[in-house]
Coordinates of C-alpha atoms and ligand atoms in Angstrom, one line a residue:
M248 CA 0.0 0.0 0.0
Q249 CA 1.2 3.5 -0.9
N250 CA 1.6 6.1 1.8
L251 CA 0.6 9.7 1.4
S252 CA 4.2 10.9 0.6
Q253 CA 4.5 8.2 -2.2
V254 CA 1.0 9.1 -3.6
L255 CA 1.9 12.8 -3.7
A256 CA 5.4 12.2 -5.1
S257 CA 3.9 10.2 -8.0
S258 CA 1.3 12.9 -8.7
A259 CA 1.6 16.3 -10.5
V260 CA 1.5 18.1 -7.1
E261 CA 4.3 20.7 -6.8
D262 CA 6.9 19.9 -4.2
S263 CA 6.1 23.0 -2.2
L264 CA 2.4 22.0 -1.9
Q265 CA 3.5 18.4 -1.0
T266 CA 5.5 19.9 1.9
V267 CA 2.5 21.9 3.1
L268 CA 0.2 18.9 2.9
I269 CA 2.6 16.6 4.7
Q270 CA 3.1 19.3 7.4
T271 CA -0.7 19.6 7.8
T272 CA -1.4 15.9 7.9
D273 CA 1.5 15.1 10.2
T274 CA 0.0 17.6 12.7
C275 CA -3.4 15.9 12.3
V276 CA -1.6 12.6 13.3
A277 CA -0.4 14.4 16.5
I278 CA -4.0 15.7 17.1
S279 CA -5.3 12.2 16.6
D280 CA -2.9 10.9 19.3
V281 CA -4.1 13.5 21.8
L282 CA -7.7 12.8 21.1
K283 CA -7.2 9.0 21.6
Q284 CA -6.1 9.7 25.2
G285 CA -9.6 11.3 25.8
S286 CA -10.1 12.4 29.4
L287 CA -6.8 10.7 30.4
A288 CA -5.0 13.7 28.9
G289 CA -6.9 15.8 31.4
I290 CA -7.9 18.2 28.6
L291 CA -11.6 17.7 28.1
G292 CA -14.1 20.4 29.1
M293 CA -14.1 24.1 28.6
A294 CA -11.0 26.3 28.1
G295 CA -12.8 29.0 30.0
N296 CA -12.9 31.5 27.1
E297 CA -14.9 32.2 23.9
N298 CA -13.8 32.1 20.2
V299 CA -14.7 34.7 17.6
Q300 CA -17.9 32.8 16.9
G301 CA -19.0 33.6 20.5
E302 CA -18.9 29.8 21.1
E303 CA -17.4 28.3 24.3
Q304 CA -13.9 27.0 23.4
K305 CA -13.1 23.6 24.6
K306 CA -9.6 22.9 25.5
L307 CA -9.0 20.6 22.5
D308 CA -10.2 23.4 20.2
V309 CA -7.4 25.5 21.5
I310 CA -4.8 22.8 21.6
S311 CA -5.5 21.5 18.1
N312 CA -5.6 25.1 16.8
D313 CA -2.2 25.9 18.4
M314 CA -0.7 22.6 17.1
L315 CA -1.7 23.5 13.5
K316 CA -0.8 27.1 13.8
D317 CA 2.7 26.4 15.2
A318 CA 3.4 23.7 12.6
L319 CA 2.2 25.8 9.6
L320 CA 3.8 29.1 10.7
A321 CA 7.1 27.3 10.8
C322 CA 6.6 26.1 7.2
P323 CA 8.5 28.4 4.7
E324 CA 5.9 27.5 2.1
V325 CA 3.1 29.1 4.1
R326 CA 2.3 32.8 3.6
A327 CA -0.5 32.9 6.2
I328 CA -3.2 30.9 8.0
A329 CA -6.9 31.6 8.8
S330 CA -8.7 29.5 11.5
E331 CA -12.1 29.2 13.0
E332 CA -10.4 29.8 16.3
E333 CA -8.5 32.9 15.2
E334 CA -10.3 36.2 14.9
D335 CA -7.8 37.5 12.3
I336 CA -5.5 35.9 9.8
V337 CA -2.0 35.0 11.1
P338 CA 0.8 36.0 8.7
A339 CA 3.7 33.5 8.4
N340 CA 6.4 33.8 5.7
T341 CA 6.2 36.6 3.2
K342 CA 7.8 34.4 0.5
G343 CA 5.4 31.5 1.3
E344 CA 3.3 30.4 -1.7
Y345 CA 0.2 29.1 0.1
L346 CA -2.6 30.4 2.2
I347 CA -4.3 27.8 4.5
A348 CA -7.7 28.1 6.1
F349 CA -8.7 25.4 8.6
D350 CA -11.2 24.4 11.2
P351 CA -8.9 22.7 13.7
L352 CA -11.6 20.6 15.4
D353 CA -14.9 20.5 13.6
G354 CA -17.7 19.1 15.6
S355 CA -16.0 19.9 18.9
S356 CA -19.3 19.6 20.7
N357 CA -18.9 15.9 20.1
I358 CA -15.6 15.7 22.0
D359 CA -17.0 15.1 25.5
I360 CA -19.3 12.3 24.2
N361 CA -16.4 10.5 22.4
A362 CA -18.1 11.0 19.1
M363 CA -16.6 11.9 15.7
V364 CA -14.7 15.1 15.2
G365 CA -12.3 16.2 12.5
T366 CA -9.9 18.8 11.0
I367 CA -10.9 20.5 7.8
F368 CA -8.4 22.4 5.6
S369 CA -8.5 24.5 2.5
I370 CA -5.4 25.6 0.6
Y371 CA -4.9 28.5 -2.0
R372 CA -1.8 29.5 -3.9
Q373 CA -0.6 33.1 -3.2
T374 CA 1.5 35.1 -5.7
G375 CA 3.9 38.0 -5.0
D376 CA 5.8 38.4 -1.8
N377 CA 3.8 40.9 0.3
P378 CA 2.7 40.1 3.8
A379 CA -0.7 38.5 3.6
T380 CA -3.9 40.4 4.5
E381 CA -7.5 39.1 5.2
Q382 CA -8.3 40.4 1.7
D383 CA -5.9 37.9 0.2
F384 CA -8.0 35.0 1.7
L385 CA -11.2 36.3 0.1
I386 CA -10.9 34.0 -3.0
P387 CA -13.7 31.9 -4.4
G388 CA -13.5 28.2 -3.5
K389 CA -13.0 27.2 -7.1
E390 CA -9.5 28.6 -6.8
Q391 CA -8.5 26.1 -4.1
V392 CA -5.4 24.0 -5.0
A393 CA -6.1 21.4 -2.3
A394 CA -8.8 20.6 0.2
G395 CA -9.4 17.8 2.6
Y396 CA -10.2 16.7 6.1
V397 CA -8.9 14.2 8.7
L398 CA -11.8 12.4 10.4
Y399 CA -11.0 11.2 14.0
G400 CA -13.3 8.2 14.3
P401 CA -12.8 4.5 15.1
S402 CA -9.9 4.9 12.7
S403 CA -8.4 8.2 11.6
M404 CA -8.8 8.9 7.9
L405 CA -7.5 11.5 5.6
V406 CA -9.7 12.5 2.6
L407 CA -7.9 14.7 0.1
S408 CA -8.3 16.3 -3.3
T409 CA -5.6 18.3 -5.2
G410 CA -7.9 18.8 -8.1
N411 CA -7.7 15.3 -9.7
G412 CA -10.3 13.3 -7.9
V413 CA -10.7 12.3 -4.2
N414 CA -8.4 9.8 -2.4
M415 CA -9.0 8.3 1.1
F416 CA -6.1 7.3 3.4
T417 CA -6.3 5.3 6.7
L418 CA -3.9 6.1 9.5
D419 CA -1.8 3.0 10.3
P420 CA -1.5 3.2 14.1
K421 CA 1.6 1.0 14.0
T422 CA 3.6 3.4 11.9
N423 CA 1.5 6.6 12.3
T424 CA 1.4 7.0 8.5
F425 CA -1.6 7.5 6.2
L426 CA -1.9 4.6 3.7
L427 CA -4.0 4.9 0.5
T428 CA -7.2 2.8 1.0
E429 CA -9.6 4.3 -1.5
E430 CA -8.6 5.9 -4.9
G431 CA -10.8 8.0 -7.1
V432 CA -13.9 8.1 -4.8
T433 CA -17.2 8.9 -6.6
I434 CA -20.8 9.1 -5.3
Q435 CA -24.1 8.1 -7.0
P436 CA -26.3 10.9 -8.2
E437 CA -29.4 9.4 -6.4
T438 CA -29.7 8.7 -2.7
Q439 CA -32.2 7.5 -0.1
E440 CA -30.4 9.1 2.9
F441 CA -30.5 12.7 4.2
A442 CA -28.8 14.6 7.0
I443 CA -30.3 17.6 8.6
N444 CA -30.8 18.8 12.2
M445 CA -34.7 18.4 12.4
S446 CA -34.9 20.4 15.6
N447 CA -34.6 23.6 13.5
Q448 CA -37.5 22.7 11.3
R449 CA -39.8 25.6 12.4
F450 CA -37.0 28.1 11.5
W451 CA -36.5 26.9 7.9
S452 CA -37.9 28.5 4.8
E453 CA -41.2 27.1 3.6
S454 CA -39.4 25.5 0.6
I455 CA -37.0 23.5 2.8
Q456 CA -39.8 22.5 5.1
N457 CA -41.8 21.2 2.0
Y458 CA -38.7 19.4 0.7
V459 CA -38.0 17.7 4.0
N460 CA -41.6 16.8 4.6
D461 CA -41.7 15.0 1.3
L462 CA -38.5 13.0 2.3
V463 CA -40.2 12.0 5.6
K464 CA -43.5 11.0 3.8
G465 CA -41.4 8.4 1.9
K466 CA -43.4 6.0 -0.3
E467 CA -46.6 7.6 0.9
G468 CA -45.5 10.9 -0.5
N469 CA -44.6 12.2 -4.0
R470 CA -41.0 10.9 -3.8
N471 CA -42.3 7.3 -4.0
K472 CA -39.4 6.0 -2.0
N473 CA -38.5 5.7 1.6
F474 CA -35.6 7.7 3.1
N475 CA -33.2 7.1 6.0
M476 CA -31.8 10.0 8.2
R477 CA -28.5 10.4 9.9
W478 CA -27.1 13.4 11.8
V479 CA -23.5 13.2 13.2
A480 CA -23.5 16.9 14.3
A481 CA -19.9 17.1 12.9
M482 CA -19.8 18.0 9.3
V483 CA -16.8 15.9 8.7
G484 CA -18.7 12.8 9.8
D485 CA -21.7 13.5 7.7
V486 CA -19.6 14.4 4.6
H487 CA -17.5 11.2 5.1
R488 CA -20.6 9.1 5.2
I489 CA -21.8 10.7 2.0
L490 CA -18.5 10.1 0.2
C491 CA -18.6 6.5 1.4
R492 CA -22.3 5.6 0.6
G493 CA -24.0 8.6 -0.9
G494 CA -26.6 11.0 0.6
I495 CA -27.5 14.7 1.0
F496 CA -26.4 17.0 3.8
I497 CA -28.3 20.2 4.5
Y498 CA -27.7 23.0 6.9
P499 CA -30.1 25.5 5.5
W500 CA -30.6 29.2 6.1
D501 CA -32.8 29.6 9.1
N502 CA -34.4 32.5 11.0
K503 CA -33.4 31.1 14.5
D504 CA -30.8 33.9 14.8
P505 CA -31.1 36.6 12.2
S506 CA -27.4 37.5 12.8
K507 CA -26.4 34.1 11.7
P508 CA -28.5 33.1 8.6
G509 CA -26.4 29.9 8.2
K510 CA -24.3 28.0 10.7
L511 CA -21.5 26.7 8.6
R512 CA -18.5 28.8 7.7
L513 CA -17.6 29.3 4.0
M514 CA -13.8 29.4 4.1
Y515 CA -13.0 26.4 6.2
E516 CA -16.1 24.2 6.1
A517 CA -18.3 24.7 3.0
N518 CA -15.5 25.5 0.5
P519 CA -13.2 22.5 1.2
M520 CA -16.2 20.1 1.5
A521 CA -17.6 21.5 -1.7
M522 CA -14.4 20.8 -3.6
L523 CA -14.3 17.2 -2.3
L524 CA -18.0 16.6 -3.2
E525 CA -17.6 18.1 -6.7
Q526 CA -14.4 16.1 -7.3
A527 CA -16.4 13.0 -6.4
G528 CA -19.2 13.8 -8.8
G529 CA -21.5 15.5 -6.3
K530 CA -22.8 19.0 -6.0
A531 CA -22.6 21.7 -3.3
Y532 CA -24.9 24.8 -3.3
T533 CA -26.4 27.4 -1.0
H534 CA -30.1 27.9 -1.7
T535 CA -29.2 29.8 -4.8
D536 CA -25.5 29.6 -5.7
R537 CA -22.7 27.0 -6.3
I538 CA -20.6 27.3 -3.2
L539 CA -17.3 27.3 -5.1
D540 CA -18.4 30.3 -7.1
I541 CA -19.1 32.5 -4.0
Q542 CA -16.9 35.6 -3.7
P543 CA -16.2 35.7 0.0
N544 CA -16.5 39.0 1.9
A545 CA -15.1 37.9 5.3
I546 CA -13.0 34.9 6.5
H547 CA -15.7 33.9 9.1
Q548 CA -18.6 34.3 6.7
R549 CA -21.4 31.8 7.1
V550 CA -23.4 30.2 4.3
A551 CA -26.3 27.8 3.9
V552 CA -25.1 24.4 2.7
I553 CA -26.9 21.8 0.5
L554 CA -24.4 19.2 -0.7
G555 CA -24.2 15.5 -1.8
A556 CA -25.8 13.4 -4.5
A557 CA -26.1 15.6 -7.6
N558 CA -29.7 14.7 -8.6
E559 CA -30.9 15.0 -4.9
V560 CA -29.3 18.4 -4.6
D561 CA -31.0 19.5 -7.8
K562 CA -34.3 18.0 -6.4
C563 CA -33.9 20.0 -3.2
L564 CA -33.1 23.2 -5.1
S565 CA -36.2 22.7 -7.3
Y566 CA -38.4 23.4 -4.2
Ligands
LIG639 P1 -19.2 22.6 16.6 O1 -17.8 22.6 16.0 O2 -19.6 23.8 17.3 O3 -19.6 21.4 17.3 O4 -20.2 22.7 15.3 C1 -20.1 21.7 14.3 C2 -20.8 22.3 13.0 O5 -20.1 23.5 12.7 C3 -20.7 21.3 11.9 O6 -19.6 20.4 12.0 C4 -22.0 20.5 12.1 O7 -22.5 19.9 10.9 C5 -22.9 21.5 12.7 O8 -22.1 22.5 13.3 C6 -23.9 20.9 13.7 O9 -24.7 22.0 14.1 P2 -25.9 21.6 15.1 O10 -25.2 21.5 16.4 O11 -26.8 22.9 15.1 O12 -26.6 20.4 14.7

């Protein structure tokens, strides 16, 4: 079995990007090791402060963010980083070729119940040699040169695209290296499985309510087939299930909190996942736009997300 370095070396990926990917994934291996200790590492629970999202930061959010920040700032190829846990971008090396946006621990509310969490990353190429600014990060997702996540589950898995399809790697705990286990992942255009947080139903638009009601009606409704539902409450877990067996994931606009029309963040959740889904033959939209076409206006910008099986996304948008 090929490991990540061997796969990258035999691909068309530039050496400098290979270095950044190895640095990022090696750090995720270290995060995986910390997570596997659970409460034995004495690091569960709250860190006692809030992040820019106004959410309680858990110690592991902070620890994983600092591990990635330290590793990437030390990488000459990195110009700057942006993180869910950092209010502003963090400049690194003015001659670095790459900008990296990441969610260091997505699904962190799952940590204390030993459920799935993950690290999501999105990489852009940066020209020139000026110190990076937030403006430099505001690039549509279709310009990403690489996107991926590491899912910390029963096994830790890396799912990565550098623009030529999607590959899945499984972390070999004996050698702490990612080994290629699925090459050229694709998903079916149809599905019978949806993922949405039903507790928000009364806050959704009428069109989303009608769409989901028809899914729930199953054979008795106008979809003429039954659907199953799953909700991991960590985007990495729901997206991984969709890349493995199909499905549709929806975090729609809702009017629960008018200041936050969507929950998911564009730069380090929606964009990287949208690249992976499109590379696997799926689709990723807001209610109106292809996510990868969106011109960002802020690094912590939120968007509605409808992604997964291409025909099911189209069906949802038709409502
Ligand atoms: P946390 O990182 O705060 O747990 O949020 C995870 C997330 O951003 C995304 O990974 C999930 O799909 C979504 O939020 C879950 O949202 P709900 O908790 O509202 O279901």
